[in-house]
């Protein structure tokens, strides 16, 4: 990318909760748990993301996701890989929220319902994760998690409605995930309802640990 776009795509360095990604009032303070994450856990162990969902990053994700600019995938893949590597290199804190460096048994993309997959032609979460899995030799296993309900698009719903909409939408294969450390990937995390439901399905099927990696939060 050009220098101007590279500047617009700089990663988020601080000012967020390392477990859920909620932005803090000061964007320069080091990552620390928000009040909600201090009060209660999440079904996943840790979260990594590149930057907030907005500006050029949002435009590129949308254009790639809906087929207008498929060539954007090359840049977005690099950003996702870099987001994982930054998170894995972050010093482990007392909060235990760092993504476990290298401790990945498989990469599992958040799945689309078959009808939506047929309409779109590809799963953006799967395509974004390919170079990451390939670089580290981790199995990329899209069939480990399936979407069993054709839910309404989350982007059309409020936070509370999103959680109701996605409840029970995923099922994981115990034969594939039992005892495994899973890196769950997606393009965007907004309220967290989708990745939490997906992570819970993986844990319910016996996954040992689930970390979440997304491009934008």
PDB file of N, CA and C in Angstrom, residues 68-170:
ATOM      1  N   UNK A  68     -16.386  -6.624  -4.053  1.00  0.00           N
ATOM      2  CA  UNK A  68     -16.092  -5.466  -4.890  1.00  0.00           C
ATOM      3  C   UNK A  68     -14.591  -5.334  -5.170  1.00  0.00           C
ATOM      4  N   UNK A  69     -13.760  -5.684  -4.189  1.00  0.00           N
ATOM      5  CA  UNK A  69     -12.309  -5.561  -4.346  1.00  0.00           C
ATOM      6  C   UNK A  69     -11.635  -6.813  -3.769  1.00  0.00           C
ATOM      7  N   UNK A  70     -11.720  -7.941  -4.463  1.00  0.00           N
ATOM      8  CA  UNK A  70     -11.113  -9.170  -3.921  1.00  0.00           C
ATOM      9  C   UNK A  70      -9.613  -9.056  -3.705  1.00  0.00           C
ATOM     10  N   UNK A  71      -8.946  -8.126  -4.425  1.00  0.00           N
ATOM     11  CA  UNK A  71      -7.509  -8.000  -4.272  1.00  0.00           C
ATOM     12  C   UNK A  71      -7.104  -7.465  -2.900  1.00  0.00           C
ATOM     13  N   UNK A  72      -8.068  -6.903  -2.158  1.00  0.00           N
ATOM     14  CA  UNK A  72      -7.759  -6.414  -0.812  1.00  0.00           C
ATOM     15  C   UNK A  72      -7.331  -7.534   0.132  1.00  0.00           C
ATOM     16  N   UNK A  73      -7.635  -8.776  -0.234  1.00  0.00           N
ATOM     17  CA  UNK A  73      -7.348  -9.888   0.675  1.00  0.00           C
ATOM     18  C   UNK A  73      -5.866  -9.978   0.999  1.00  0.00           C
ATOM     19  N   UNK A  74      -4.989  -9.603   0.053  1.00  0.00           N
ATOM     20  CA  UNK A  74      -3.548  -9.718   0.309  1.00  0.00           C
ATOM     21  C   UNK A  74      -3.120  -8.835   1.466  1.00  0.00           C
ATOM     22  N   UNK A  75      -3.572  -7.586   1.464  1.00  0.00           N
ATOM     23  CA  UNK A  75      -3.226  -6.674   2.554  1.00  0.00           C
ATOM     24  C   UNK A  75      -3.880  -7.109   3.853  1.00  0.00           C
ATOM     25  N   UNK A  76      -5.152  -7.488   3.798  1.00  0.00           N
ATOM     26  CA  UNK A  76      -5.878  -7.873   5.012  1.00  0.00           C
ATOM     27  C   UNK A  76      -5.278  -9.125   5.643  1.00  0.00           C
ATOM     28  N   UNK A  77      -4.822 -10.044   4.831  1.00  0.00           N
ATOM     29  CA  UNK A  77      -4.149 -11.236   5.370  1.00  0.00           C
ATOM     30  C   UNK A  77      -2.882 -10.849   6.127  1.00  0.00           C
ATOM     31  N   UNK A  78      -2.106  -9.927   5.564  1.00  0.00           N
ATOM     32  CA  UNK A  78      -0.886  -9.483   6.229  1.00  0.00           C
ATOM     33  C   UNK A  78      -1.203  -8.823   7.568  1.00  0.00           C
ATOM     34  N   UNK A  79      -2.275  -8.036   7.602  1.00  0.00           N
ATOM     35  CA  UNK A  79      -2.652  -7.356   8.846  1.00  0.00           C
ATOM     36  C   UNK A  79      -3.081  -8.366   9.911  1.00  0.00           C
ATOM     37  N   UNK A  80      -3.808  -9.395   9.510  1.00  0.00           N
ATOM     38  CA  UNK A  80      -4.250 -10.408  10.476  1.00  0.00           C
ATOM     39  C   UNK A  80      -3.055 -11.173  11.029  1.00  0.00           C
ATOM     40  N   UNK A  81      -2.134 -11.549  10.168  1.00  0.00           N
ATOM     41  CA  UNK A  81      -0.930 -12.256  10.608  1.00  0.00           C
ATOM     42  C   UNK A  81      -0.124 -11.394  11.570  1.00  0.00           C
ATOM     43  N   UNK A  82       0.045 -10.126  11.226  1.00  0.00           N
ATOM     44  CA  UNK A  82       0.810  -9.226  12.095  1.00  0.00           C
ATOM     45  C   UNK A  82       0.113  -9.026  13.430  1.00  0.00           C
ATOM     46  N   UNK A  83      -1.222  -8.974  13.426  1.00  0.00           N
ATOM     47  CA  UNK A  83      -1.973  -8.804  14.678  1.00  0.00           C
ATOM     48  C   UNK A  83      -1.729  -9.989  15.604  1.00  0.00           C
ATOM     49  N   UNK A  84      -1.705 -11.201  15.046  1.00  0.00           N
ATOM     50  CA  UNK A  84      -1.414 -12.372  15.884  1.00  0.00           C
ATOM     51  C   UNK A  84      -0.003 -12.288  16.459  1.00  0.00           C
ATOM     52  N   UNK A  85       0.951 -11.951  15.623  1.00  0.00           N
ATOM     53  CA  UNK A  85       2.342 -11.960  16.076  1.00  0.00           C
ATOM     54  C   UNK A  85       2.612 -10.881  17.113  1.00  0.00           C
ATOM     55  N   UNK A  86       1.973  -9.736  16.994  1.00  0.00           N
ATOM     56  CA  UNK A  86       2.121  -8.706  18.022  1.00  0.00           C
ATOM     57  C   UNK A  86       1.534  -9.179  19.344  1.00  0.00           C
ATOM     58  N   UNK A  87       0.358  -9.788  19.272  1.00  0.00           N
ATOM     59  CA  UNK A  87      -0.313 -10.244  20.490  1.00  0.00           C
ATOM     60  C   UNK A  87       0.486 -11.354  21.171  1.00  0.00           C
ATOM     61  N   UNK A  88       1.026 -12.262  20.377  1.00  0.00           N
ATOM     62  CA  UNK A  88       1.791 -13.372  20.951  1.00  0.00           C
ATOM     63  C   UNK A  88       3.094 -12.895  21.577  1.00  0.00           C
ATOM     64  N   UNK A  89       3.625 -11.773  21.077  1.00  0.00           N
ATOM     65  CA  UNK A  89       4.881 -11.242  21.605  1.00  0.00           C
ATOM     66  C   UNK A  89       4.673 -10.345  22.810  1.00  0.00           C
ATOM     67  N   UNK A  90       3.432  -9.972  23.091  1.00  0.00           N
ATOM     68  CA  UNK A  90       3.182  -9.086  24.228  1.00  0.00           C
ATOM     69  C   UNK A  90       3.537  -9.788  25.534  1.00  0.00           C
ATOM     70  N   UNK A  91       4.227  -9.125  26.443  1.00  0.00           N
ATOM     71  CA  UNK A  91       4.580  -9.768  27.713  1.00  0.00           C
ATOM     72  C   UNK A  91       3.351 -10.268  28.450  1.00  0.00           C
ATOM     73  N   UNK A  92       3.446 -11.438  29.029  1.00  0.00           N
ATOM     74  CA  UNK A  92       2.329 -12.001  29.787  1.00  0.00           C
ATOM     75  C   UNK A  92       2.121 -11.193  31.056  1.00  0.00           C
ATOM     76  N   UNK A  93       0.886 -10.794  31.298  1.00  0.00           N
ATOM     77  CA  UNK A  93       0.554 -10.036  32.493  1.00  0.00           C
ATOM     78  C   UNK A  93      -0.171 -10.891  33.511  1.00  0.00           C
ATOM     79  N   UNK A  94      -0.421 -10.313  34.644  1.00  0.00           N
ATOM     80  CA  UNK A  94      -1.114 -11.039  35.707  1.00  0.00           C
ATOM     81  C   UNK A  94      -2.548 -11.373  35.324  1.00  0.00           C
ATOM     82  N   UNK A  95      -3.113 -10.626  34.349  1.00  0.00           N
ATOM     83  CA  UNK A  95      -4.495 -10.889  33.968  1.00  0.00           C
ATOM     84  C   UNK A  95      -4.637 -12.141  33.108  1.00  0.00           C
ATOM     85  N   UNK A  96      -3.523 -12.691  32.605  1.00  0.00           N
ATOM     86  CA  UNK A  96      -3.572 -13.935  31.837  1.00  0.00           C
ATOM     87  C   UNK A  96      -4.265 -13.823  30.506  1.00  0.00           C
ATOM     88  N   UNK A  97      -4.288 -12.621  29.913  1.00  0.00           N
ATOM     89  CA  UNK A  97      -5.059 -12.421  28.695  1.00  0.00           C
ATOM     90  C   UNK A  97      -4.243 -12.513  27.420  1.00  0.00           C
ATOM     91  N   UNK A  98      -2.960 -12.795  27.507  1.00  0.00           N
ATOM     92  CA  UNK A  98      -2.154 -12.870  26.282  1.00  0.00           C
ATOM     93  C   UNK A  98      -2.500 -14.129  25.506  1.00  0.00           C
ATOM     94  N   UNK A  99      -2.608 -13.984  24.196  1.00  0.00           N
ATOM     95  CA  UNK A  99      -2.751 -15.161  23.346  1.00  0.00           C
ATOM     96  C   UNK A  99      -1.533 -16.051  23.563  1.00  0.00           C
ATOM     97  N   UNK A 100      -1.775 -17.330  23.739  1.00  0.00           N
ATOM     98  CA  UNK A 100      -0.686 -18.262  24.011  1.00  0.00           C
ATOM     99  C   UNK A 100       0.203 -18.383  22.778  1.00  0.00           C
ATOM    100  N   UNK A 101       1.459 -17.905  22.830  1.00  0.00           N
ATOM    101  CA  UNK A 101       2.309 -17.916  21.641  1.00  0.00           C
ATOM    102  C   UNK A 101       2.651 -19.333  21.196  1.00  0.00           C
ATOM    103  N   UNK A 102       2.253 -19.653  19.973  1.00  0.00           N
ATOM    104  CA  UNK A 102       2.580 -20.956  19.409  1.00  0.00           C
ATOM    105  C   UNK A 102       1.722 -22.105  19.902  1.00  0.00           C
ATOM    106  N   UNK A 103       0.947 -21.901  20.948  1.00  0.00           N
ATOM    107  CA  UNK A 103       0.153 -23.005  21.514  1.00  0.00           C
ATOM    108  C   UNK A 103      -1.176 -23.120  20.775  1.00  0.00           C
ATOM    109  N   UNK A 104      -1.108 -23.468  19.508  1.00  0.00           N
ATOM    110  CA  UNK A 104      -2.293 -23.595  18.662  1.00  0.00           C
ATOM    111  C   UNK A 104      -2.292 -24.979  18.033  1.00  0.00           C
ATOM    112  N   UNK A 105      -3.350 -25.716  18.235  1.00  0.00           N
ATOM    113  CA  UNK A 105      -3.486 -27.031  17.607  1.00  0.00           C
ATOM    114  C   UNK A 105      -4.224 -26.953  16.278  1.00  0.00           C
ATOM    115  N   UNK A 106      -5.084 -25.936  16.139  1.00  0.00           N
ATOM    116  CA  UNK A 106      -5.805 -25.766  14.885  1.00  0.00           C
ATOM    117  C   UNK A 106      -6.359 -24.350  14.786  1.00  0.00           C
ATOM    118  N   UNK A 107      -6.528 -23.897  13.562  1.00  0.00           N
ATOM    119  CA  UNK A 107      -7.166 -22.620  13.282  1.00  0.00           C
ATOM    120  C   UNK A 107      -8.563 -22.910  12.746  1.00  0.00           C
ATOM    121  N   UNK A 108      -9.568 -22.285  13.357  1.00  0.00           N
ATOM    122  CA  UNK A 108     -10.953 -22.531  12.975  1.00  0.00           C
ATOM    123  C   UNK A 108     -11.618 -21.195  12.638  1.00  0.00           C
ATOM    124  N   UNK A 109     -12.024 -20.985  11.388  1.00  0.00           N
ATOM    125  CA  UNK A 109     -12.712 -19.743  11.041  1.00  0.00           C
ATOM    126  C   UNK A 109     -14.175 -19.787  11.471  1.00  0.00           C
ATOM    127  N   UNK A 110     -14.717 -18.639  11.844  1.00  0.00           N
ATOM    128  CA  UNK A 110     -16.150 -18.558  12.114  1.00  0.00           C
ATOM    129  C   UNK A 110     -16.886 -18.908  10.826  1.00  0.00           C
ATOM    130  N   UNK A 111     -17.774 -19.891  10.850  1.00  0.00           N
ATOM    131  CA  UNK A 111     -18.398 -20.347   9.599  1.00  0.00           C
ATOM    132  C   UNK A 111     -19.607 -19.512   9.187  1.00  0.00           C
ATOM    133  N   UNK A 112     -19.928 -19.591   7.917  1.00  0.00           N
ATOM    134  CA  UNK A 112     -21.168 -19.046   7.377  1.00  0.00           C
ATOM    135  C   UNK A 112     -22.185 -20.173   7.257  1.00  0.00           C
ATOM    136  N   UNK A 113     -23.457 -19.804   7.285  1.00  0.00           N
ATOM    137  CA  UNK A 113     -24.500 -20.797   7.008  1.00  0.00           C
ATOM    138  C   UNK A 113     -24.380 -21.203   5.537  1.00  0.00           C
ATOM    139  N   UNK A 114     -24.610 -22.473   5.203  1.00  0.00           N
ATOM    140  CA  UNK A 114     -24.399 -22.927   3.822  1.00  0.00           C
ATOM    141  C   UNK A 114     -25.076 -22.066   2.751  1.00  0.00           C
ATOM    142  N   UNK A 115     -26.279 -21.593   3.040  1.00  0.00           N
ATOM    143  CA  UNK A 115     -26.973 -20.773   2.045  1.00  0.00           C
ATOM    144  C   UNK A 115     -26.246 -19.460   1.805  1.00  0.00           C
ATOM    145  N   UNK A 116     -25.746 -18.852   2.875  1.00  0.00           N
ATOM    146  CA  UNK A 116     -25.021 -17.592   2.734  1.00  0.00           C
ATOM    147  C   UNK A 116     -23.658 -17.821   2.080  1.00  0.00           C
ATOM    148  N   UNK A 117     -23.038 -18.949   2.400  1.00  0.00           N
ATOM    149  CA  UNK A 117     -21.757 -19.275   1.780  1.00  0.00           C
ATOM    150  C   UNK A 117     -21.935 -19.449   0.270  1.00  0.00           C
ATOM    151  N   UNK A 118     -23.010 -20.109  -0.137  1.00  0.00           N
ATOM    152  CA  UNK A 118     -23.271 -20.298  -1.564  1.00  0.00           C
ATOM    153  C   UNK A 118     -23.529 -18.968  -2.256  1.00  0.00           C
ATOM    154  N   UNK A 119     -24.204 -18.059  -1.571  1.00  0.00           N
ATOM    155  CA  UNK A 119     -24.491 -16.742  -2.154  1.00  0.00           C
ATOM    156  C   UNK A 119     -23.223 -15.911  -2.294  1.00  0.00           C
ATOM    157  N   UNK A 120     -22.376 -15.923  -1.244  1.00  0.00           N
ATOM    158  CA  UNK A 120     -21.166 -15.108  -1.266  1.00  0.00           C
ATOM    159  C   UNK A 120     -20.067 -15.754  -2.088  1.00  0.00           C
ATOM    160  N   UNK A 121     -19.979 -17.067  -2.036  1.00  0.00           N
ATOM    161  CA  UNK A 121     -18.968 -17.781  -2.811  1.00  0.00           C
ATOM    162  C   UNK A 121     -17.706 -18.097  -2.047  1.00  0.00           C
ATOM    163  N   UNK A 122     -17.526 -17.510  -0.871  1.00  0.00           N
ATOM    164  CA  UNK A 122     -16.345 -17.790  -0.056  1.00  0.00           C
ATOM    165  C   UNK A 122     -16.627 -17.337   1.376  1.00  0.00           C
ATOM    166  N   UNK A 123     -15.886 -17.919   2.304  1.00  0.00           N
ATOM    167  CA  UNK A 123     -15.949 -17.494   3.703  1.00  0.00           C
ATOM    168  C   UNK A 123     -14.759 -16.583   3.953  1.00  0.00           C
ATOM    169  N   UNK A 124     -15.033 -15.300   4.189  1.00  0.00           N
ATOM    170  CA  UNK A 124     -13.943 -14.340   4.350  1.00  0.00           C
ATOM    171  C   UNK A 124     -13.037 -14.686   5.526  1.00  0.00           C
ATOM    172  N   UNK A 125     -13.598 -15.249   6.585  1.00  0.00           N
ATOM    173  CA  UNK A 125     -12.797 -15.600   7.756  1.00  0.00           C
ATOM    174  C   UNK A 125     -11.803 -16.714   7.444  1.00  0.00           C
ATOM    175  N   UNK A 126     -12.219 -17.645   6.611  1.00  0.00           N
ATOM    176  CA  UNK A 126     -11.334 -18.728   6.174  1.00  0.00           C
ATOM    177  C   UNK A 126     -10.232 -18.185   5.270  1.00  0.00           C
ATOM    178  N   UNK A 127     -10.595 -17.360   4.313  1.00  0.00           N
ATOM    179  CA  UNK A 127      -9.603 -16.849   3.367  1.00  0.00           C
ATOM    180  C   UNK A 127      -8.559 -15.982   4.064  1.00  0.00           C
ATOM    181  N   UNK A 128      -8.972 -15.185   5.037  1.00  0.00           N
ATOM    182  CA  UNK A 128      -8.030 -14.320   5.744  1.00  0.00           C
ATOM    183  C   UNK A 128      -7.011 -15.126   6.549  1.00  0.00           C
ATOM    184  N   UNK A 129      -7.417 -16.288   7.052  1.00  0.00           N
ATOM    185  CA  UNK A 129      -6.563 -17.062   7.958  1.00  0.00           C
ATOM    186  C   UNK A 129      -5.569 -17.972   7.250  1.00  0.00           C
ATOM    187  N   UNK A 130      -5.673 -18.131   5.946  1.00  0.00           N
ATOM    188  CA  UNK A 130      -4.833 -19.113   5.249  1.00  0.00           C
ATOM    189  C   UNK A 130      -3.326 -18.875   5.438  1.00  0.00           C
ATOM    190  N   UNK A 131      -2.817 -17.662   5.212  1.00  0.00           N
ATOM    191  CA  UNK A 131      -1.368 -17.483   5.360  1.00  0.00           C
ATOM    192  C   UNK A 131      -0.880 -17.672   6.796  1.00  0.00           C
ATOM    193  N   UNK A 132      -1.689 -17.287   7.771  1.00  0.00           N
ATOM    194  CA  UNK A 132      -1.315 -17.477   9.170  1.00  0.00           C
ATOM    195  C   UNK A 132      -1.131 -18.953   9.474  1.00  0.00           C
ATOM    196  N   UNK A 133      -2.124 -19.760   9.108  1.00  0.00           N
ATOM    197  CA  UNK A 133      -2.028 -21.198   9.358  1.00  0.00           C
ATOM    198  C   UNK A 133      -0.853 -21.801   8.586  1.00  0.00           C
ATOM    199  N   UNK A 134      -0.679 -21.346   7.355  1.00  0.00           N
ATOM    200  CA  UNK A 134       0.397 -21.889   6.537  1.00  0.00           C
ATOM    201  C   UNK A 134       1.775 -21.559   7.075  1.00  0.00           C
ATOM    202  N   UNK A 135       1.967 -20.340   7.558  1.00  0.00           N
ATOM    203  CA  UNK A 135       3.284 -19.933   8.063  1.00  0.00           C
ATOM    204  C   UNK A 135       3.714 -20.784   9.240  1.00  0.00           C
ATOM    205  N   UNK A 136       2.778 -21.095  10.130  1.00  0.00           N
ATOM    206  CA  UNK A 136       3.128 -21.824  11.350  1.00  0.00           C
ATOM    207  C   UNK A 136       2.840 -23.328  11.260  1.00  0.00           C
ATOM    208  N   UNK A 137       2.320 -23.771  10.132  1.00  0.00           N
ATOM    209  CA  UNK A 137       2.044 -25.187   9.961  1.00  0.00           C
ATOM    210  C   UNK A 137       0.882 -25.690  10.791  1.00  0.00           C
ATOM    211  N   UNK A 138      -0.043 -24.801  11.134  1.00  0.00           N
ATOM    212  CA  UNK A 138      -1.209 -25.192  11.917  1.00  0.00           C
ATOM    213  C   UNK A 138      -2.317 -25.678  10.996  1.00  0.00           C
ATOM    214  N   UNK A 139      -2.992 -26.760  11.343  1.00  0.00           N
ATOM    215  CA  UNK A 139      -4.122 -27.206  10.530  1.00  0.00           C
ATOM    216  C   UNK A 139      -5.217 -26.136  10.501  1.00  0.00           C
ATOM    217  N   UNK A 140      -5.709 -25.846   9.311  1.00  0.00           N
ATOM    218  CA  UNK A 140      -6.838 -24.947   9.131  1.00  0.00           C
ATOM    219  C   UNK A 140      -8.056 -25.829   8.929  1.00  0.00           C
ATOM    220  N   UNK A 141      -8.968 -25.837   9.905  1.00  0.00           N
ATOM    221  CA  UNK A 141     -10.033 -26.843   9.944  1.00  0.00           C
ATOM    222  C   UNK A 141     -11.408 -26.164   9.937  1.00  0.00           C
ATOM    223  N   UNK A 142     -11.896 -25.749   8.778  1.00  0.00           N
ATOM    224  CA  UNK A 142     -13.194 -25.069   8.732  1.00  0.00           C
ATOM    225  C   UNK A 142     -14.374 -25.958   9.101  1.00  0.00           C
ATOM    226  N   UNK A 143     -14.202 -27.278   9.003  1.00  0.00           N
ATOM    227  CA  UNK A 143     -15.298 -28.183   9.310  1.00  0.00           C
ATOM    228  C   UNK A 143     -15.413 -28.498  10.802  1.00  0.00           C
ATOM    229  N   UNK A 144     -14.500 -27.976  11.620  1.00  0.00           N
ATOM    230  CA  UNK A 144     -14.573 -28.242  13.055  1.00  0.00           C
ATOM    231  C   UNK A 144     -15.733 -27.514  13.713  1.00  0.00           C
ATOM    232  N   UNK A 145     -16.209 -26.453  13.067  1.00  0.00           N
ATOM    233  CA  UNK A 145     -17.295 -25.642  13.605  1.00  0.00           C
ATOM    234  C   UNK A 145     -18.255 -25.342  12.468  1.00  0.00           C
ATOM    235  N   UNK A 146     -19.542 -25.569  12.696  1.00  0.00           N
ATOM    236  CA  UNK A 146     -20.551 -25.310  11.657  1.00  0.00           C
ATOM    237  C   UNK A 146     -21.630 -24.399  12.214  1.00  0.00           C
ATOM    238  N   UNK A 147     -22.251 -23.657  11.312  1.00  0.00           N
ATOM    239  CA  UNK A 147     -23.388 -22.818  11.687  1.00  0.00           C
ATOM    240  C   UNK A 147     -24.645 -23.615  11.368  1.00  0.00           C
ATOM    241  N   UNK A 148     -25.416 -23.920  12.391  1.00  0.00           N
ATOM    242  CA  UNK A 148     -26.564 -24.812  12.228  1.00  0.00           C
ATOM    243  C   UNK A 148     -27.877 -24.061  12.056  1.00  0.00           C
ATOM    244  N   UNK A 149     -27.853 -22.751  12.234  1.00  0.00           N
ATOM    245  CA  UNK A 149     -29.052 -21.941  12.007  1.00  0.00           C
ATOM    246  C   UNK A 149     -28.719 -20.791  11.068  1.00  0.00           C
ATOM    247  N   UNK A 150     -29.648 -20.493  10.171  1.00  0.00           N
ATOM    248  CA  UNK A 150     -29.472 -19.375   9.248  1.00  0.00           C
ATOM    249  C   UNK A 150     -29.972 -18.108   9.934  1.00  0.00           C
ATOM    250  N   UNK A 151     -29.099 -17.477  10.699  1.00  0.00           N
ATOM    251  CA  UNK A 151     -29.481 -16.314  11.497  1.00  0.00           C
ATOM    252  C   UNK A 151     -29.584 -15.061  10.632  1.00  0.00           C
ATOM    253  N   UNK A 152     -30.266 -14.061  11.164  1.00  0.00           N
ATOM    254  CA  UNK A 152     -30.302 -12.767  10.503  1.00  0.00           C
ATOM    255  C   UNK A 152     -28.908 -12.139  10.549  1.00  0.00           C
ATOM    256  N   UNK A 153     -28.544 -11.300   9.571  1.00  0.00           N
ATOM    257  CA  UNK A 153     -27.242 -10.627   9.619  1.00  0.00           C
ATOM    258  C   UNK A 153     -27.088  -9.825  10.912  1.00  0.00           C
ATOM    259  N   UNK A 154     -25.988 -10.051  11.627  1.00  0.00           N
ATOM    260  CA  UNK A 154     -25.776  -9.380  12.903  1.00  0.00           C
ATOM    261  C   UNK A 154     -25.720  -7.861  12.760  1.00  0.00           C
ATOM    262  N   UNK A 155     -25.245  -7.397  11.609  1.00  0.00           N
ATOM    263  CA  UNK A 155     -25.088  -5.953  11.408  1.00  0.00           C
ATOM    264  C   UNK A 155     -26.408  -5.205  11.421  1.00  0.00           C
ATOM    265  N   UNK A 156     -27.523  -5.937  11.278  1.00  0.00           N
ATOM    266  CA  UNK A 156     -28.833  -5.281  11.258  1.00  0.00           C
ATOM    267  C   UNK A 156     -29.474  -5.204  12.638  1.00  0.00           C
ATOM    268  N   UNK A 157     -28.796  -5.717  13.671  1.00  0.00           N
ATOM    269  CA  UNK A 157     -29.417  -5.866  14.986  1.00  0.00           C
ATOM    270  C   UNK A 157     -28.682  -5.070  16.055  1.00  0.00           C
ATOM    271  N   UNK A 158     -29.391  -4.795  17.158  1.00  0.00           N
ATOM    272  CA  UNK A 158     -28.787  -4.155  18.320  1.00  0.00           C
ATOM    273  C   UNK A 158     -27.995  -5.184  19.117  1.00  0.00           C
ATOM    274  N   UNK A 159     -27.264  -4.708  20.127  1.00  0.00           N
ATOM    275  CA  UNK A 159     -26.427  -5.598  20.915  1.00  0.00           C
ATOM    276  C   UNK A 159     -27.196  -6.741  21.558  1.00  0.00           C
ATOM    277  N   UNK A 160     -28.300  -6.440  22.251  1.00  0.00           N
ATOM    278  CA  UNK A 160     -29.072  -7.488  22.921  1.00  0.00           C
ATOM    279  C   UNK A 160     -29.679  -8.442  21.898  1.00  0.00           C
ATOM    280  N   UNK A 161     -30.194  -7.898  20.794  1.00  0.00           N
ATOM    281  CA  UNK A 161     -30.800  -8.740  19.770  1.00  0.00           C
ATOM    282  C   UNK A 161     -29.768  -9.633  19.092  1.00  0.00           C
ATOM    283  N   UNK A 162     -28.529  -9.141  18.999  1.00  0.00           N
ATOM    284  CA  UNK A 162     -27.479  -9.957  18.389  1.00  0.00           C
ATOM    285  C   UNK A 162     -27.237 -11.221  19.203  1.00  0.00           C
ATOM    286  N   UNK A 163     -27.241 -11.104  20.520  1.00  0.00           N
ATOM    287  CA  UNK A 163     -26.998 -12.272  21.361  1.00  0.00           C
ATOM    288  C   UNK A 163     -28.141 -13.280  21.256  1.00  0.00           C
ATOM    289  N   UNK A 164     -29.349 -12.798  21.171  1.00  0.00           N
ATOM    290  CA  UNK A 164     -30.494 -13.699  21.001  1.00  0.00           C
ATOM    291  C   UNK A 164     -30.463 -14.346  19.622  1.00  0.00           C
ATOM    292  N   UNK A 165     -30.095 -13.557  18.631  1.00  0.00           N
ATOM    293  CA  UNK A 165     -30.074 -14.033  17.252  1.00  0.00           C
ATOM    294  C   UNK A 165     -29.070 -15.161  17.056  1.00  0.00           C
ATOM    295  N   UNK A 166     -27.913 -15.054  17.723  1.00  0.00           N
ATOM    296  CA  UNK A 166     -26.817 -15.994  17.482  1.00  0.00           C
ATOM    297  C   UNK A 166     -26.832 -17.177  18.458  1.00  0.00           C
ATOM    298  N   UNK A 167     -27.713 -17.125  19.461  1.00  0.00           N
ATOM    299  CA  UNK A 167     -27.750 -18.189  20.480  1.00  0.00           C
ATOM    300  C   UNK A 167     -28.046 -19.546  19.820  1.00  0.00           C
ATOM    301  N   UNK A 168     -27.217 -20.522  20.092  1.00  0.00           N
ATOM    302  CA  UNK A 168     -27.408 -21.864  19.549  1.00  0.00           C
ATOM    303  C   UNK A 168     -27.164 -21.982  18.061  1.00  0.00           C
ATOM    304  N   UNK A 169     -26.473 -20.999  17.474  1.00  0.00           N
ATOM    305  CA  UNK A 169     -26.277 -21.006  16.024  1.00  0.00           C
ATOM    306  C   UNK A 169     -25.111 -21.871  15.580  1.00  0.00           C
ATOM    307  N   UNK A 170     -24.223 -22.265  16.520  1.00  0.00           N
ATOM    308  CA  UNK A 170     -23.019 -23.014  16.153  1.00  0.00           C
ATOM    309  C   UNK A 170     -22.992 -24.377  16.839  1.00  0.00           C
TER     310      UNK A 170
END
